[in-house]
Amino acid sequence: MDNPNKSAKPKPKPKAKSYLDDADLPPSDEDEEASVVVSKPASKERASLGLGLAEHVLTEKEKKKKEKREEMKARSAEAERQEMLKEDRDAFVVSSGSRAIAKADDDASNSNSSLDNVRDIVVENFSVFVAGNELFKNASLKISHGKRYGLVGPNGKGKSTLLKLLAWRKVPVPRNIDVLLVEQEIVGDDRSALQAVVSADEELMKLRAEAQSLSEADDKDSSDGDGDRLREIYEKLQLKGSDAAEALASKILAGLGFTKEMQDRPTKSFSGGWRMRISLARALFMQPTLLLLDEPTNHLDLRAVLWLEEYLCQWKKTLIVVSHDRDFLNAVCNEIIHLHDLKLPAYEGNFDDFESRYEQERRKDNKDYEKIDKRIKVAIKSGNKAQQDKVKGQALLKTAKSKKWRDYSVEFHFPEPTELTPPLLQLIEVGFSYPNRPDFKLQNVDVGIDMGTRVAIVGPNGAGKSTLLNLLAGDLQPTEGEMRRSQKLRIGRYSQHFVDLLTMEEDPVHYLLRLHPDQEGCSKKETVRAKLGKFGLPSNNHSTAIAKLSGGQKARVVFTSISMSKPHILLLDEPTNHLDMQSIDALAEALEEFTGGVVLVSHDSRLISRVCNDEEKSEIWVVEDGTVRSYPDSFQDYKEELMKEIMTQVDE
C-alpha cells in the first residue's frame, strides 16, 4: 500500500485474510492524479501460478478414488444433516391454545375418512416455541387450495421455520395433502441430471421396475396372475404419464438453464448451485399438493428466474414461496402472508397490493395510538383521577387492538469518491482462458468503466460473468489483450467469496477497526457501530464473533467495510442473495446516489432497473458464446426479449 509520507515505512498487512488483502489501495484522497497501469497478457506459466493450479496431474485411477471419497463424504454429511433435522424438529413446540399439538404421525394413525378429501389447511390460534423463545403467538393460518402465497417479513423472524413446520407437519396438515419443501441441494452421484429428476417420483420408479421384472419373468414362465398384475401396472403407469416423464423432466431442466449435454452429465459433476437447481426441478416435476419454496431464485440467472415466474404462474396446486425478489412475488403470487408481530395476517393480491394496504394499516394504527397517548398525557396533567382512570381504561381497550408499529429500517450509504481522470478502467481486446478448463474461453472483450457508469452484466450461469468481474478487479490477468486502470483507483467488491473471507473469530467492530485503521472519523468504536447500524446490523451483534452471524449479517459487515474503503468503482456479484427487501431497497437507493461507477451481476430485475435507469450512463453487457457484447437497447427491452423466448418455451 502506498503512503503519502514517502519517508515512513509502510505498515505490515494483517495476517488474517480479508477481501481487501493484497488490494492496491491508495492511502489518501488527496492529490489523486490520473496515472494508468497497463497489464499485458500473462504467460501460461504465470496464469497457472495465479490460479493456483497444481503441477501434479491426477491419473484416472486417482480421479476415481477421489470422486468416491467425495461421494462418501457427501453422503455422510447428508446423514448428519438428516440427524440434525430430527433434533431440530424435536426442539420446536407447537401449541394451540393451552394444549400441545400432537405429532403428525400420531394423527395419521387415527383414521378419519371425512378428512380424506380436505384440500385446505386451517390452523387457528397456534403458538410456536423454540429454546424458550416465542416465534408465533396465537397466530392463525389459512392456506386455500390452488392459491399461490408469498410469505414475507424481516429476516430472522421465522419465515423459513414456518415452511419447515409445515413440511414436518408440526403444524397440522391434512394427511391427504402431500407437502414438499425445497431447501437443500441434492447429493451428487453417478445419476444424470435427467435421471435424478425422474427418479424423484419413487412410485413411478417402483412401477417401472416391477413391470420390467414381470415382463422378463413372463418370457420364461407365464402365469395368469402375472399377466393381470402387469396389465394393472401398465394402467397405473399410463395414469402417471410415464411415457412423457422424461420429456417433462427435460423441459423443466431446460427452463432452469440445463442444456441437453448438461442433462446427461452425472449430478456429482455439478457445483452446489446447479445441484440446487436439480432439487428445484425435482420438486416441479413431482407437482406436490403443497409446494414450499425458500428463496428459489438465489441460485438462478435472470433468464431462469423469468422462466420460473412463468412456470409457477401456471401452477394449478398450492404454493408458498419465501422470496426477497419483489418482481418475482408480484408476478407469481395472488396472496401475501405477512409475518408481523408474531402473527400471520393475509392480504389478497400481489406484493405491491399488500404493501399499499400494509402502509394504510400502519398509518391508521399509529394515528390511533398517538391520539390515545395524547389523551393520557392531558389527563395526567389535569390531575383529575376519575378522568385519568377513564382514559386509561379506553387506552387498554384500544391498545389491545393496535399499538405503535416500530418498522425495521436500514440505510446503505457509499461516500462520494474523489474525482479521477478517465479512463478509470479498460479492457482492450482482452481474451482469457483457464489452463484447467479447455472448454471455457472469453475473447475480444472490449469494455470500459468511468465515474458514473452503470453496467448490468447478464447472461447464463457459467458463461463467464464472474470471470469478467475478476478480470476487471485484477484478480485474473488477461491471456490476450491488455487491461488499463488508474493507479489511484479504489475498487469495492462484493460477492459470496468475500463474505467467506471475513475473519470469523473477530467481532464486526474490531474487524473493521483493524481493516481500516487510518480512515478519517472511523477510529472510534462508536463511529464503527453507527456505520454497522445504518447497514442494518443490530447493536447486539456488534460484539458477536463473525462466525456466529447469519449470512445476511455477514453481508452487512462486508458492505460496511466497502463503504469505509471509499471506492471509486463498485463490482457487485449477486449482492441481494442474503438481504431482505428493506435492505435491497436501501442498497438500490445508495447505488442510485453513488457518483462512482457500478458494475452489477444480479438476477433481481428490479434492482437492475433501478441501478440502470439513466439510459445515457447505463450499459447492458451480455456475456455468452465466449464473448461480451453491449446490448443496444434498455434493460427493459432485454427483459422483454427474454420473455418472448421463455413464453414460447413454456407453451411448448
XYZ file of C-alpha atoms in Angstrom:
652
model
C 0.000 0.000 0.000
C 1.364 3.453 -0.912
C 1.866 6.095 1.758
C 1.643 9.883 1.370
C 4.644 10.214 3.661
C 7.319 8.573 1.470
C 9.921 8.517 4.234
C 7.724 6.440 6.515
C 7.840 2.675 6.400
C 4.680 1.044 5.119
C 2.595 -0.718 7.738
C 2.632 -4.503 7.520
C -0.565 -6.082 6.255
C -2.623 -8.027 8.809
C -2.109 -11.751 8.751
C -5.830 -12.521 8.812
C -7.470 -12.879 5.420
C -9.953 -10.247 4.264
C -11.484 -9.240 0.996
C -9.184 -6.178 0.847
C -5.954 -8.100 1.448
C -3.434 -7.592 -1.364
C -5.537 -4.828 -2.929
C -3.580 -1.885 -4.348
C -5.379 0.895 -2.462
C -4.042 4.469 -2.174
C -3.845 5.729 1.414
C -5.497 9.106 0.991
C -7.984 11.077 -1.070
C -5.582 13.904 -1.819
C -3.626 14.640 -4.990
C -5.055 11.710 -6.975
C -3.630 12.416 -10.407
C -4.591 10.266 -13.369
C -1.935 7.653 -13.798
C -2.629 4.461 -15.694
C -1.286 0.964 -15.139
C -1.241 -1.269 -18.232
C -1.455 -5.043 -17.770
C -0.154 -7.123 -20.649
C -1.168 -10.720 -21.329
C 0.049 -13.178 -18.743
C 2.207 -16.087 -19.793
C 0.700 -19.542 -19.425
C 3.082 -20.271 -16.551
C 2.106 -17.070 -14.784
C -1.574 -17.681 -15.374
C -1.220 -21.145 -13.930
C 0.514 -19.820 -10.833
C -2.079 -17.087 -10.454
C -4.832 -19.669 -10.458
C -3.043 -21.943 -8.029
C -3.068 -24.873 -10.477
C -1.451 -27.979 -9.031
C 1.521 -29.288 -11.005
C 0.608 -32.920 -10.310
C -1.959 -34.260 -12.773
C -4.192 -36.956 -11.306
C -4.346 -40.307 -13.058
C -7.739 -41.762 -13.976
C -7.458 -44.211 -11.076
C -6.667 -41.397 -8.627
C -9.558 -39.344 -10.000
C -11.992 -42.211 -9.428
C -10.704 -42.712 -5.875
C -11.060 -39.004 -5.186
C -14.599 -38.952 -6.601
C -15.501 -41.970 -4.469
C -14.158 -40.280 -1.326
C -16.075 -37.093 -2.109
C -19.261 -39.064 -2.756
C -18.933 -40.931 0.561
C -18.178 -37.668 2.342
C -21.273 -36.052 0.812
C -23.471 -38.985 1.816
C -22.064 -38.889 5.345
C -22.768 -35.161 5.527
C -26.307 -35.798 4.301
C -26.839 -38.427 7.014
C -25.562 -35.997 9.651
C -27.849 -33.287 8.268
C -30.863 -35.598 8.489
C -29.995 -36.362 12.114
C -29.669 -32.656 12.862
C -33.041 -32.030 11.223
C -34.592 -34.614 13.536
C -33.092 -32.819 16.504
C -34.382 -29.523 15.131
C -37.893 -30.934 14.855
C -37.843 -32.038 18.472
C -36.684 -28.575 19.550
C -39.905 -26.935 18.337
C -43.020 -26.936 20.499
C -46.249 -26.067 18.710
C -49.348 -25.416 20.812
C -52.942 -24.477 20.085
C -54.492 -22.554 22.934
C -53.284 -24.288 26.086
C -52.575 -27.713 24.587
C -49.618 -29.020 22.611
C -50.427 -30.174 19.082
C -49.902 -33.893 18.611
C -47.287 -35.172 16.184
C -48.459 -35.697 12.626
C -47.506 -39.390 12.788
C -49.907 -39.880 15.691
C -52.680 -38.006 13.880
C -52.160 -40.082 10.738
C -52.760 -43.279 12.666
C -56.263 -42.131 13.602
C -58.467 -42.872 10.615
C -60.895 -40.093 9.733
C -62.482 -40.547 6.335
C -64.097 -37.096 6.488
C -60.639 -35.545 6.101
C -59.585 -37.645 3.119
C -60.697 -35.040 0.578
C -59.746 -31.891 2.504
C -57.542 -29.658 0.348
C -57.298 -26.523 2.512
C -55.119 -26.059 5.596
C -56.682 -24.160 8.505
C -54.839 -23.739 11.812
C -56.195 -21.285 14.372
C -54.581 -19.694 17.417
C -51.327 -21.640 17.409
C -48.067 -20.663 19.070
C -44.538 -21.884 18.411
C -41.669 -22.006 20.896
C -38.038 -22.980 20.401
C -35.394 -22.905 23.137
C -37.701 -20.771 25.268
C -38.259 -18.168 22.548
C -41.709 -17.490 21.095
C -41.748 -17.336 17.277
C -45.524 -17.217 16.784
C -48.200 -16.213 19.309
C -51.876 -17.060 18.824
C -51.317 -16.943 15.080
C -53.847 -18.234 12.569
C -53.083 -19.638 9.151
C -55.401 -20.485 6.271
C -53.977 -21.993 3.082
C -56.567 -22.403 0.319
C -56.039 -24.984 -2.395
C -54.861 -23.575 -5.720
C -53.559 -20.263 -4.357
C -50.004 -19.011 -4.696
C -48.811 -17.390 -1.470
C -45.841 -15.151 -0.848
C -44.537 -15.320 2.744
C -42.795 -12.057 3.643
C -41.304 -10.366 6.697
C -37.915 -9.302 8.109
C -35.045 -11.791 8.047
C -34.630 -13.997 11.090
C -38.253 -13.793 12.266
C -39.392 -17.292 11.323
C -40.371 -17.471 7.635
C -38.136 -20.453 6.869
C -39.145 -22.020 10.187
C -42.832 -21.877 9.229
C -42.088 -23.686 5.963
C -40.224 -26.395 7.881
C -43.041 -26.769 10.411
C -45.490 -27.325 7.555
C -43.156 -29.810 5.844
C -42.587 -31.646 9.138
C -46.357 -31.479 9.874
C -45.639 -29.989 13.286
C -48.312 -27.524 12.199
C -51.303 -29.766 11.382
C -51.676 -30.592 7.688
C -54.449 -32.934 6.438
C -52.935 -36.348 5.812
C -54.083 -36.495 2.186
C -52.051 -33.356 1.326
C -48.514 -34.208 0.243
C -46.010 -31.474 1.106
C -42.607 -30.863 -0.475
C -40.084 -28.298 0.775
C -37.132 -27.361 -1.445
C -34.275 -26.195 0.757
C -31.202 -28.351 0.107
C -29.189 -29.304 -2.960
C -29.230 -32.975 -3.922
C -26.265 -35.201 -3.072
C -24.209 -35.703 -6.224
C -23.780 -39.233 -7.570
C -23.461 -41.095 -10.892
C -27.045 -40.474 -11.961
C -27.523 -37.960 -14.740
C -29.402 -34.746 -14.005
C -32.327 -36.066 -16.049
C -32.363 -39.381 -14.162
C -32.180 -37.541 -10.828
C -35.317 -35.571 -11.695
C -37.378 -38.525 -12.979
C -36.314 -40.736 -10.046
C -37.839 -38.208 -7.639
C -41.123 -39.987 -8.361
C -40.452 -43.132 -6.324
C -43.818 -44.689 -7.152
C -43.112 -44.311 -10.874
C -39.711 -45.954 -10.428
C -41.192 -48.884 -8.479
C -43.939 -49.448 -11.057
C -41.426 -49.376 -13.911
C -39.101 -51.799 -12.100
C -41.947 -54.188 -11.310
C -43.233 -54.034 -14.896
C -39.764 -54.860 -16.214
C -39.365 -57.740 -13.750
C -42.755 -59.211 -14.658
C -42.076 -58.806 -18.383
C -38.785 -60.684 -18.078
C -40.439 -63.410 -15.986
C -43.324 -63.640 -18.469
C -40.882 -64.576 -21.231
C -39.748 -67.577 -19.199
C -42.745 -68.739 -17.196
C -46.078 -67.118 -17.964
C -48.951 -67.154 -15.459
C -52.405 -65.570 -15.457
C -51.704 -63.793 -12.172
C -48.561 -62.166 -13.501
C -50.379 -61.067 -16.642
C -53.202 -59.456 -14.647
C -50.704 -57.653 -12.420
C -48.749 -56.455 -15.448
C -51.892 -55.008 -17.035
C -52.705 -53.274 -13.745
C -49.219 -51.756 -13.601
C -49.413 -50.531 -17.202
C -52.727 -48.806 -16.405
C -51.134 -47.082 -13.405
C -48.121 -46.045 -15.479
C -50.426 -44.587 -18.099
C -52.315 -42.603 -15.445
C -48.994 -41.260 -14.131
C -47.917 -40.214 -17.616
C -44.890 -42.492 -17.619
C -44.316 -42.179 -21.368
C -43.985 -38.384 -21.079
C -41.986 -38.316 -17.815
C -38.539 -37.853 -19.381
C -39.860 -35.181 -21.756
C -41.396 -33.210 -18.868
C -38.230 -33.519 -16.763
C -36.120 -32.368 -19.717
C -38.395 -29.365 -20.295
C -38.100 -28.296 -16.653
C -34.312 -28.702 -16.631
C -34.028 -26.724 -19.878
C -36.063 -23.907 -18.339
C -33.674 -23.816 -15.398
C -30.671 -23.500 -17.715
C -29.565 -27.092 -18.401
C -28.516 -27.807 -21.976
C -29.088 -31.291 -23.444
C -25.441 -32.129 -22.765
C -25.732 -30.964 -19.144
C -28.871 -33.049 -18.598
C -26.853 -36.181 -19.402
C -23.975 -35.328 -17.056
C -23.698 -37.062 -13.645
C -25.023 -34.945 -10.798
C -21.700 -35.199 -8.930
C -20.066 -33.121 -11.690
C -22.200 -30.062 -10.871
C -21.484 -27.286 -8.385
C -23.738 -26.690 -5.388
C -25.719 -24.003 -7.197
C -26.511 -26.294 -10.121
C -27.414 -29.171 -7.788
C -29.814 -26.778 -6.071
C -31.453 -26.248 -9.461
C -31.813 -30.018 -9.817
C -33.579 -30.114 -6.429
C -35.949 -27.415 -7.657
C -36.523 -29.322 -10.914
C -37.362 -32.487 -8.935
C -39.992 -30.588 -6.934
C -41.584 -29.060 -10.042
C -41.601 -32.490 -11.682
C -43.293 -34.105 -8.654
C -46.103 -31.494 -8.559
C -46.931 -31.905 -4.843
C -50.279 -30.701 -3.490
C -48.400 -28.119 -1.395
C -45.071 -26.869 -2.754
C -42.856 -24.851 -0.384
C -40.015 -22.805 -1.887
C -37.441 -20.964 0.237
C -35.598 -18.288 -1.782
C -35.807 -20.277 -5.045
C -34.201 -17.544 -7.177
C -30.917 -17.346 -5.234
C -29.034 -19.783 -7.486
C -30.673 -18.766 -10.763
C -29.627 -16.384 -13.510
C -32.077 -13.800 -14.832
C -33.388 -15.976 -17.646
C -34.068 -18.900 -15.304
C -35.837 -16.569 -12.852
C -38.133 -15.287 -15.601
C -38.811 -18.860 -16.763
C -39.657 -19.932 -13.197
C -42.050 -16.975 -12.876
C -43.969 -18.082 -15.958
C -43.955 -21.749 -14.962
C -45.292 -21.044 -11.465
C -47.971 -18.695 -12.809
C -49.461 -21.815 -14.437
C -49.177 -23.860 -11.206
C -52.565 -25.461 -10.509
C -51.879 -26.638 -6.962
C -50.916 -24.735 -3.809
C -47.667 -22.794 -3.469
C -45.992 -20.926 -0.617
C -42.794 -19.102 -1.525
C -40.352 -17.092 0.579
C -38.502 -14.597 -1.603
C -36.810 -11.213 -1.382
C -37.407 -10.601 -5.102
C -40.257 -8.099 -5.335
C -40.815 -8.543 -9.081
C -40.916 -12.323 -8.629
C -43.562 -12.049 -5.888
C -45.592 -9.606 -7.970
C -45.557 -11.943 -10.957
C -46.231 -15.226 -9.149
C -48.317 -14.613 -6.020
C -52.010 -13.846 -5.649
C -51.971 -13.620 -1.850
C -49.363 -12.419 0.653
C -48.874 -13.729 4.200
C -47.022 -11.194 6.342
C -45.072 -12.412 9.360
C -45.595 -9.427 11.659
C -45.677 -9.110 15.436
C -45.708 -12.943 15.860
C -48.870 -13.172 13.729
C -49.589 -14.203 10.124
C -52.143 -11.801 8.603
C -53.005 -12.447 4.935
C -53.590 -9.908 2.163
C -55.273 -10.541 -1.186
C -53.250 -9.636 -4.271
C -49.557 -9.472 -5.095
C -46.743 -7.819 -3.163
C -47.488 -4.284 -4.365
C -51.132 -4.690 -3.283
C -50.003 -5.912 0.130
C -47.540 -3.068 0.574
C -50.227 -0.475 -0.164
C -52.687 -1.974 2.345
C -49.981 -2.517 4.943
C -48.984 1.145 4.776
C -52.618 2.223 5.209
C -52.991 -0.011 8.282
C -49.707 1.188 9.731
C -50.660 4.850 9.422
C -54.141 4.302 10.870
C -52.924 2.279 13.856
C -50.115 4.718 14.600
C -52.558 7.628 14.384
C -54.958 5.885 16.812
C -52.088 5.108 19.158
C -50.879 8.724 19.164
C -54.415 10.019 19.900
C -54.717 7.750 22.948
C -51.219 8.647 24.109
C -52.081 12.342 23.849
C -55.311 11.888 25.878
C -53.438 10.052 28.628
C -50.843 12.829 28.887
C -53.583 15.511 29.064
C -55.459 13.549 31.751
C -52.288 13.104 33.826
C -51.552 16.842 33.652
C -55.139 17.712 34.686
C -54.791 15.847 37.988
C -58.378 14.570 37.734
C -58.180 10.927 38.899
C -61.600 9.928 37.509
C -60.658 11.313 34.101
C -57.292 9.534 34.267
C -58.946 6.181 35.060
C -61.467 6.634 32.236
C -58.793 7.452 29.646
C -56.535 4.623 30.809
C -59.443 2.185 30.505
C -60.062 3.340 26.937
C -56.355 3.072 26.232
C -56.207 -0.532 27.433
C -59.099 -1.485 25.156
C -57.587 0.327 22.206
C -54.028 -0.894 22.604
C -55.297 -4.464 22.744
C -56.174 -3.961 19.081
C -53.494 -1.550 17.930
C -50.116 -0.319 19.046
C -47.375 1.792 17.571
C -45.674 -0.081 14.718
C -41.910 0.144 15.002
C -40.933 -0.804 11.489
C -37.451 -2.051 10.756
C -35.414 0.487 8.784
C -31.971 0.356 7.199
C -29.861 2.877 5.306
C -26.981 1.985 2.992
C -24.511 4.699 2.026
C -21.391 4.786 -0.137
C -19.422 8.044 0.240
C -18.799 10.292 -2.724
C -15.431 9.299 -4.233
C -12.732 11.729 -5.276
C -12.635 12.581 -8.976
C -10.285 10.641 -11.229
C -9.493 11.479 -14.830
C -10.968 8.898 -17.226
C -10.500 6.194 -18.203
C -10.732 4.573 -14.777
C -10.686 1.000 -16.035
C -10.452 -0.534 -19.514
C -10.216 -3.995 -21.052
C -8.865 -3.721 -24.604
C -9.333 -6.721 -26.920
C -8.910 -8.971 -23.895
C -9.008 -12.745 -24.030
C -8.893 -15.150 -21.116
C -8.918 -18.910 -20.594
C -8.324 -21.177 -17.601
C -5.439 -23.660 -18.027
C -7.532 -26.454 -16.498
C -10.750 -25.670 -18.422
C -10.203 -26.079 -22.166
C -13.950 -25.738 -22.805
C -14.037 -22.150 -21.453
C -12.697 -19.044 -23.164
C -13.513 -15.336 -23.254
C -12.230 -13.392 -26.245
C -12.440 -9.960 -27.885
C -13.595 -8.288 -24.666
C -13.519 -4.525 -25.177
C -15.189 -2.610 -22.319
C -14.551 0.355 -20.033
C -15.818 1.960 -16.816
C -15.721 5.607 -15.734
C -17.198 7.699 -12.917
C -20.987 7.499 -13.073
C -21.015 4.453 -15.357
C -23.811 1.959 -14.637
C -23.385 -1.569 -16.010
C -25.564 -4.663 -15.627
C -23.838 -7.896 -16.659
C -26.334 -10.513 -17.828
C -26.118 -13.946 -19.401
C -26.488 -17.614 -18.450
C -24.734 -19.041 -15.394
C -21.322 -20.422 -16.336
C -20.918 -18.098 -19.324
C -18.241 -16.011 -17.587
C -19.965 -13.174 -15.699
C -17.946 -13.706 -12.507
C -14.778 -14.255 -14.567
C -15.342 -10.865 -16.203
C -15.690 -9.252 -12.765
C -12.431 -10.894 -11.661
C -10.681 -9.541 -14.770
C -11.997 -6.040 -14.038
C -10.825 -6.336 -10.432
C -7.367 -7.509 -11.495
C -7.662 -10.851 -9.712
C -7.223 -12.563 -13.084
C -4.738 -11.430 -15.724
C -5.736 -11.443 -19.415
C -4.083 -14.057 -21.609
C -4.639 -11.761 -24.609
C -5.010 -8.005 -24.993
C -4.412 -5.539 -22.178
C -6.047 -4.005 -19.119
C -5.636 -0.336 -18.226
C -6.568 1.143 -14.852
C -5.927 4.357 -12.990
C -3.155 3.883 -10.455
C -5.232 5.720 -7.850
C -8.333 3.619 -8.447
C -10.061 2.066 -5.430
C -12.451 -0.805 -6.090
C -15.120 -2.042 -3.692
C -16.080 -5.670 -4.309
C -18.945 -7.793 -3.094
C -19.575 -11.490 -3.688
C -20.180 -14.560 -1.550
C -16.441 -15.291 -1.841
C -15.593 -12.090 0.030
C -18.213 -12.831 2.681
C -16.489 -16.194 3.237
C -13.115 -14.425 3.682
C -14.255 -12.470 6.741
C -12.138 -13.127 9.835
C -14.542 -15.414 11.650
C -13.035 -15.220 15.144
C -13.243 -11.400 15.300
C -16.349 -9.380 16.055
C -17.508 -6.855 13.391
C -16.290 -3.761 15.253
C -12.723 -4.971 15.841
C -12.572 -6.452 12.334
C -13.430 -3.094 10.755
C -11.160 -1.106 13.085
C -8.252 -3.363 12.147
C -9.036 -3.290 8.446
C -9.474 0.489 8.252
C -7.137 1.925 10.922
C -6.374 5.168 9.076
C -9.855 6.071 7.893
C -10.777 9.577 8.983
C -13.575 9.524 11.539
C -13.505 5.728 11.764
C -11.014 5.262 14.573
C -13.574 5.030 17.381
C -15.790 2.096 18.204
C -18.866 4.322 18.406
C -18.357 5.524 14.831
C -17.974 1.989 13.509
C -21.022 0.861 15.480
C -23.046 3.671 13.932
C -21.982 2.603 10.438
C -22.857 -1.038 11.124
C -26.228 0.050 12.473
C -27.011 2.021 9.326
C -26.284 -1.053 7.230
C -28.812 -2.985 9.328
C -26.622 -4.969 11.736
C -28.349 -4.949 15.173
C -26.292 -3.494 18.023
C -26.333 -6.783 19.952
C -24.390 -8.383 17.068
C -21.588 -5.795 17.038
C -19.615 -7.716 19.656
C -20.588 -11.192 18.396
C -17.965 -13.328 16.644
C -18.494 -13.079 12.876
C -18.653 -16.890 12.686
C -21.908 -16.785 14.673
C -23.606 -14.232 12.404
C -26.144 -15.242 9.774
C -25.360 -14.972 6.067
C -27.283 -11.708 5.835
C -25.489 -10.238 8.846
C -22.088 -11.156 7.417
C -23.101 -9.469 4.155
C -23.815 -6.255 6.079
C -20.320 -6.336 7.587
C -18.832 -6.583 4.079
C -20.988 -3.712 2.786
C -19.960 -1.573 5.765
C -16.307 -2.317 5.021
C -16.776 -1.450 1.341
C -18.299 1.882 2.338
C -15.388 2.629 4.683
C -12.872 1.965 1.875
C -14.345 4.899 -0.142
C -14.273 3.156 -3.539
C -14.428 4.791 -6.966
C -15.987 1.684 -8.549
C -18.277 -0.972 -7.079
C -18.148 -4.511 -8.510
C -21.155 -6.399 -7.130
C -21.790 -10.104 -7.775
C -25.315 -11.151 -6.665
C -25.437 -8.661 -3.770
C -29.093 -9.386 -2.877
C -28.806 -13.095 -2.018
C -28.730 -12.617 1.759
C -30.622 -9.325 2.022
C -34.263 -8.742 2.920
C -36.476 -6.390 0.908
C -35.845 -3.321 3.041
C -32.100 -3.819 2.655
C -32.373 -4.376 -1.113
C -34.347 -1.144 -1.445
C -31.743 0.637 0.698
C -28.945 -0.788 -1.476
C -30.722 0.324 -4.660
C -31.157 3.839 -3.277
C -27.498 4.019 -2.227
C -26.363 2.870 -5.688
C -28.623 5.449 -7.348
C -26.975 8.201 -5.286
C -23.405 6.900 -5.667
C -21.391 9.091 -8.072
C -18.740 6.474 -8.850
C -19.033 3.560 -11.270
C -21.199 0.499 -10.632
C -20.906 -2.920 -12.286
C -23.653 -5.302 -11.218
C -24.314 -9.016 -11.704
C -27.788 -9.841 -10.384
C -30.864 -11.962 -11.024
C -33.002 -9.252 -9.365
C -34.551 -7.388 -12.292
C -35.972 -4.654 -10.057
C -32.508 -3.824 -8.685
C -31.049 -3.757 -12.213
C -33.872 -1.477 -13.392
C -33.224 0.978 -10.563
C -29.444 0.998 -10.966
C -29.558 1.273 -14.779
C -32.334 3.855 -15.007
C -30.265 6.526 -16.796
C -30.037 5.389 -20.422
C -27.155 7.768 -21.213
C -24.908 6.354 -18.475
C -26.206 2.773 -18.400
C -24.993 -0.251 -20.336
C -26.106 -3.873 -20.555
C -23.229 -6.297 -21.134
C -24.361 -9.710 -22.364
C -21.865 -12.497 -21.633
C -22.491 -15.533 -23.838
C -20.850 -17.652 -26.519
C -17.349 -16.786 -25.272
C -17.530 -13.026 -25.599
C -19.065 -9.855 -24.155
C -21.371 -7.726 -26.266
C -23.082 -4.468 -25.438
C -26.863 -4.725 -25.741
C -28.062 -1.779 -27.861
C -31.315 -1.053 -26.000
C -32.512 -0.705 -22.404
C -32.660 -3.400 -19.742
C -36.446 -3.459 -20.047
C -36.086 -4.194 -23.764
C -33.640 -7.011 -22.982
C -36.033 -8.442 -20.407
C -38.956 -8.338 -22.856
C -36.831 -10.107 -25.467
C -36.072 -12.875 -22.965
C -39.742 -13.114 -22.008
C -40.793 -13.744 -25.615
C -38.334 -16.641 -25.843
C -39.475 -18.011 -22.484
C -43.194 -17.809 -23.292
C -42.590 -19.888 -26.400
C -40.632 -22.449 -24.355
C -43.242 -22.688 -21.551
C -46.140 -23.090 -24.004
C -44.449 -25.918 -25.953
